[in-house]
Amino acid sequence: DAKTTQPTSMDCAEGRAANLPCNHSTISGNEYVYWYRQIHSQGPQYIIHGLKNNETNEMASLIITEDRKSSTLILPHATLRDTAVYYCIVRENSWGKLQFGAGTQVVVTP
Amino acid sequence: DAGVIQSPRHEVTEMGQEVTLRCKPISGHNSLFWYRQTMMRGLELLIYFNNNVPIDDSGMPEDRFSAKMPNASFSTLKIQPSEPRDSAVYFCASSSTPTTGEQFFGPGTRLTVL
């Protein structure tokens, strides 16, 4: 009962922006959108999260549509070190589990 | 800040043996999580502690698995007896509060049960 749908894989050229889509059409009003990534052989790493408004931090930007049914994670200038599996997760900000789906395998190429 | 520390990083054991995985959360974090990752099932939450008390262990696969958190700086995940299907990477994560979704993961322990 995955709450999010992501493409299985995508490629991105080094130095270009990477736009990672996520569909979460059944998201409820009190659920946040979280993004994590997992570089090969490492533990998952938190990237960013948001509720309604767009968010930006030193790693990425998160754009959430007005109806909140989808979002896009933007890596502004992809580097080879951004090659990883990216997970989009919806979660309540009370005690809500992080439920990891299959994610999107992003490969950044020179 | 050393981050979440897990040991051992790799463990190879034979079926039937007891396995103990260890985790030291980030100092000051009140919540600790144990996850398991396999190719077939992805990343699954096994158990979650808040202030050293187990809150949700619904993800623990069966009675062979047990987890403890005797103090704020140490937790163990024990498998007794181990089986080949327990082979996986086990991650420990911690967070500053139980409500935040920003969890900090350790490097994981790769367990192989022969």
Coordinates of C-alpha atoms in Angstrom, one line a residue:
Chain A
D1 CA 0.0 0.0 0.0
A2 CA 2.6 2.5 -1.2
K3 CA 1.5 6.1 -0.7
T4 CA 4.0 7.4 -3.3
T5 CA 4.8 6.6 -6.9
Q6 CA 8.2 7.4 -8.3
P7 CA 10.0 6.5 -11.6
T8 CA 12.2 3.5 -11.3
S9 CA 15.3 5.3 -12.7
M10 CA 16.5 8.4 -14.3
D11 CA 19.8 9.8 -15.7
C12 CA 21.1 13.3 -15.3
A13 CA 24.1 15.1 -16.8
E14 CA 26.7 16.4 -14.3
G15 CA 26.2 20.1 -13.7
R16 CA 22.6 20.1 -14.8
A17 CA 19.6 20.3 -12.6
A18 CA 18.0 17.0 -11.7
N19 CA 14.2 17.1 -11.3
L20 CA 12.8 14.0 -9.5
P21 CA 9.0 13.6 -9.6
C22 CA 6.8 11.9 -7.0
N23 CA 3.1 11.3 -7.1
H24 CA 1.2 11.1 -3.8
S25 CA -2.4 11.6 -4.8
T26 CA -3.9 10.1 -1.6
I27 CA -1.9 12.4 0.7
S28 CA -4.0 13.7 3.6
G29 CA -3.9 17.1 5.1
N30 CA -1.6 16.3 8.0
E31 CA 1.0 14.4 6.1
Y32 CA 4.3 15.8 5.1
V33 CA 6.4 14.9 2.1
Y34 CA 9.9 13.8 3.0
W35 CA 12.8 13.0 0.7
Y36 CA 15.8 10.8 1.6
R37 CA 18.5 9.4 -0.5
Q38 CA 20.8 6.3 -0.2
I39 CA 24.2 6.3 -1.8
H40 CA 25.4 2.8 -2.5
S41 CA 26.5 0.9 0.6
Q42 CA 25.5 3.7 3.0
G43 CA 22.6 4.4 5.2
P44 CA 19.8 6.6 4.0
Q45 CA 20.3 10.4 4.3
Y46 CA 17.6 13.0 5.0
I47 CA 17.4 15.6 2.3
I48 CA 14.3 17.9 2.8
H49 CA 10.7 17.9 3.8
G50 CA 7.6 20.1 3.4
L51 CA 3.9 20.3 3.9
K52 CA 2.4 22.9 1.5
N53 CA 5.0 25.5 0.7
N54 CA 8.1 25.1 -1.4
E55 CA 11.2 24.5 0.6
T56 CA 14.9 25.0 -0.1
N57 CA 18.0 24.0 1.8
E58 CA 21.7 23.6 1.0
M59 CA 21.1 20.2 -0.6
A60 CA 17.9 20.7 -2.7
S61 CA 14.6 22.3 -3.4
L62 CA 11.2 20.8 -2.9
I63 CA 8.3 22.0 -5.0
I64 CA 4.8 20.8 -3.9
T65 CA 1.8 21.3 -6.2
E66 CA -1.0 23.4 -4.9
D67 CA -3.3 20.3 -4.6
R68 CA -0.4 18.5 -2.9
K69 CA -0.9 15.4 -5.0
S70 CA 2.6 15.5 -6.4
S71 CA 6.0 17.1 -5.7
T72 CA 9.4 17.5 -7.4
L73 CA 12.8 17.3 -5.7
I74 CA 15.3 19.5 -7.5
L75 CA 19.0 19.0 -7.3
P76 CA 20.2 22.3 -8.8
H77 CA 23.6 21.3 -10.0
A78 CA 24.0 17.5 -10.0
T79 CA 27.4 16.1 -9.3
L80 CA 28.7 12.5 -9.6
R81 CA 28.3 12.2 -5.8
D82 CA 24.5 12.7 -6.2
T83 CA 24.2 9.2 -7.8
A84 CA 21.9 7.4 -5.4
V85 CA 18.5 6.0 -4.8
Y86 CA 16.1 8.8 -3.9
Y87 CA 13.0 8.0 -1.8
C88 CA 9.9 10.1 -1.6
I89 CA 7.9 9.4 1.6
V90 CA 4.6 10.8 3.0
R91 CA 4.4 10.9 6.8
E92 CA 2.5 12.4 9.6
N93 CA 4.5 14.7 11.8
S94 CA 3.2 13.0 14.9
W95 CA 4.6 9.6 15.4
G96 CA 4.5 8.4 11.8
K97 CA 6.7 5.7 10.4
L98 CA 9.1 6.3 7.6
Q99 CA 7.9 3.8 4.9
F100 CA 10.5 3.5 2.2
G101 CA 9.3 2.4 -1.2
A102 CA 11.5 1.4 -4.1
G103 CA 12.6 4.9 -4.8
T104 CA 14.2 6.3 -8.0
Q105 CA 17.7 5.3 -9.0
V106 CA 19.4 8.4 -10.2
V107 CA 22.6 8.1 -12.1
V108 CA 24.6 11.3 -12.8
T109 CA 26.9 11.0 -15.7
P110 CA 29.9 13.1 -16.7
Chain B
D1 CA 29.9 14.6 16.0
A2 CA 30.5 11.0 15.2
G3 CA 27.0 10.3 14.0
V4 CA 25.3 7.0 14.6
I5 CA 27.7 4.2 15.3
Q6 CA 27.0 0.6 14.5
S7 CA 29.1 -2.5 15.1
P8 CA 30.1 -4.8 13.7
R9 CA 30.1 -3.5 10.1
H10 CA 30.1 -7.0 8.7
E11 CA 29.0 -10.3 10.4
V12 CA 29.2 -13.8 8.9
T13 CA 27.7 -16.6 11.0
E14 CA 26.3 -20.0 10.6
M15 CA 22.6 -20.9 10.9
G16 CA 21.6 -21.5 14.5
Q17 CA 24.1 -19.1 16.0
E18 CA 23.2 -16.1 18.1
V19 CA 23.9 -12.7 16.5
T20 CA 24.1 -9.4 18.4
L21 CA 24.1 -6.1 16.5
R22 CA 25.0 -2.9 18.4
C23 CA 24.1 0.7 17.9
K24 CA 25.2 4.0 19.6
P25 CA 22.8 6.8 18.7
I26 CA 23.8 10.5 18.3
S27 CA 24.2 12.0 21.8
G28 CA 21.1 13.8 22.9
H29 CA 18.8 12.0 20.5
N30 CA 15.8 10.5 22.3
S31 CA 14.5 8.2 19.6
L32 CA 16.1 5.1 18.1
F33 CA 15.1 3.0 15.2
W34 CA 16.2 -0.4 13.8
Y35 CA 15.6 -1.1 10.1
R36 CA 16.4 -4.0 7.9
Q37 CA 17.1 -3.8 4.2
T38 CA 16.9 -6.6 1.7
M39 CA 16.6 -6.7 -2.1
M40 CA 13.2 -8.4 -1.9
R41 CA 11.5 -6.3 0.8
G42 CA 13.4 -3.0 0.7
L43 CA 13.9 -1.0 3.8
E44 CA 11.6 -2.0 6.7
L45 CA 11.3 -0.6 10.2
L46 CA 11.7 -3.3 12.8
I47 CA 11.3 -1.5 16.1
Y48 CA 11.3 2.0 17.5
F49 CA 12.4 3.3 21.0
N50 CA 11.6 6.6 22.6
N51 CA 13.5 7.5 25.8
N52 CA 14.8 3.9 25.9
V53 CA 11.3 2.4 25.9
P54 CA 10.1 0.3 23.0
I55 CA 7.1 2.0 21.4
D56 CA 6.4 0.0 18.3
D57 CA 7.8 -3.5 17.6
S58 CA 5.2 -4.5 15.1
G59 CA 7.9 -4.8 12.5
M60 CA 9.9 -7.4 14.4
P61 CA 9.6 -10.5 12.2
E62 CA 9.3 -13.2 14.9
D63 CA 10.3 -14.2 18.4
R64 CA 13.8 -15.0 17.3
F65 CA 14.4 -11.2 17.1
S66 CA 14.7 -9.1 20.2
A67 CA 15.9 -5.5 20.8
K68 CA 16.9 -3.7 24.0
M69 CA 17.9 -0.2 24.9
P70 CA 19.4 -0.3 28.4
N71 CA 20.4 3.4 28.3
A72 CA 20.3 6.4 26.1
S73 CA 23.6 5.7 24.4
F74 CA 23.3 2.0 23.5
S75 CA 21.0 -0.4 21.8
T76 CA 21.2 -4.0 20.7
L77 CA 19.3 -6.1 18.2
K78 CA 19.7 -9.8 18.8
I79 CA 18.8 -12.7 16.6
Q80 CA 18.6 -16.2 18.2
P81 CA 18.8 -18.6 16.5
S82 CA 19.8 -17.0 13.2
E83 CA 18.6 -18.3 9.9
P84 CA 19.8 -17.7 6.3
R85 CA 16.7 -15.6 5.5
D86 CA 17.9 -13.1 8.2
S87 CA 20.7 -12.2 5.9
A88 CA 20.3 -8.4 5.2
V89 CA 21.8 -5.0 6.0
Y90 CA 20.6 -3.8 9.4
F91 CA 20.5 -0.1 10.0
C92 CA 20.1 1.9 13.2
A93 CA 18.9 5.4 13.1
S94 CA 18.3 8.1 15.7
S95 CA 16.3 11.3 15.9
S96 CA 16.1 14.2 18.3
T97 CA 12.3 13.8 18.9
P98 CA 9.8 11.1 18.1
T99 CA 7.7 13.4 15.9
T100 CA 10.4 14.6 13.5
G101 CA 10.9 12.6 10.3
E102 CA 14.5 13.7 10.1
Q103 CA 16.3 10.5 11.1
F104 CA 20.1 10.0 11.1
F105 CA 21.2 6.6 9.9
G106 CA 24.2 4.7 10.8
P107 CA 26.4 2.9 8.2
G108 CA 24.6 -0.4 8.7
T109 CA 25.7 -4.0 9.6
R110 CA 25.8 -6.4 6.7
L111 CA 24.7 -9.8 8.2
T112 CA 25.3 -13.0 6.3
V113 CA 23.9 -16.2 7.8
L114 CA 25.2 -19.3 6.1

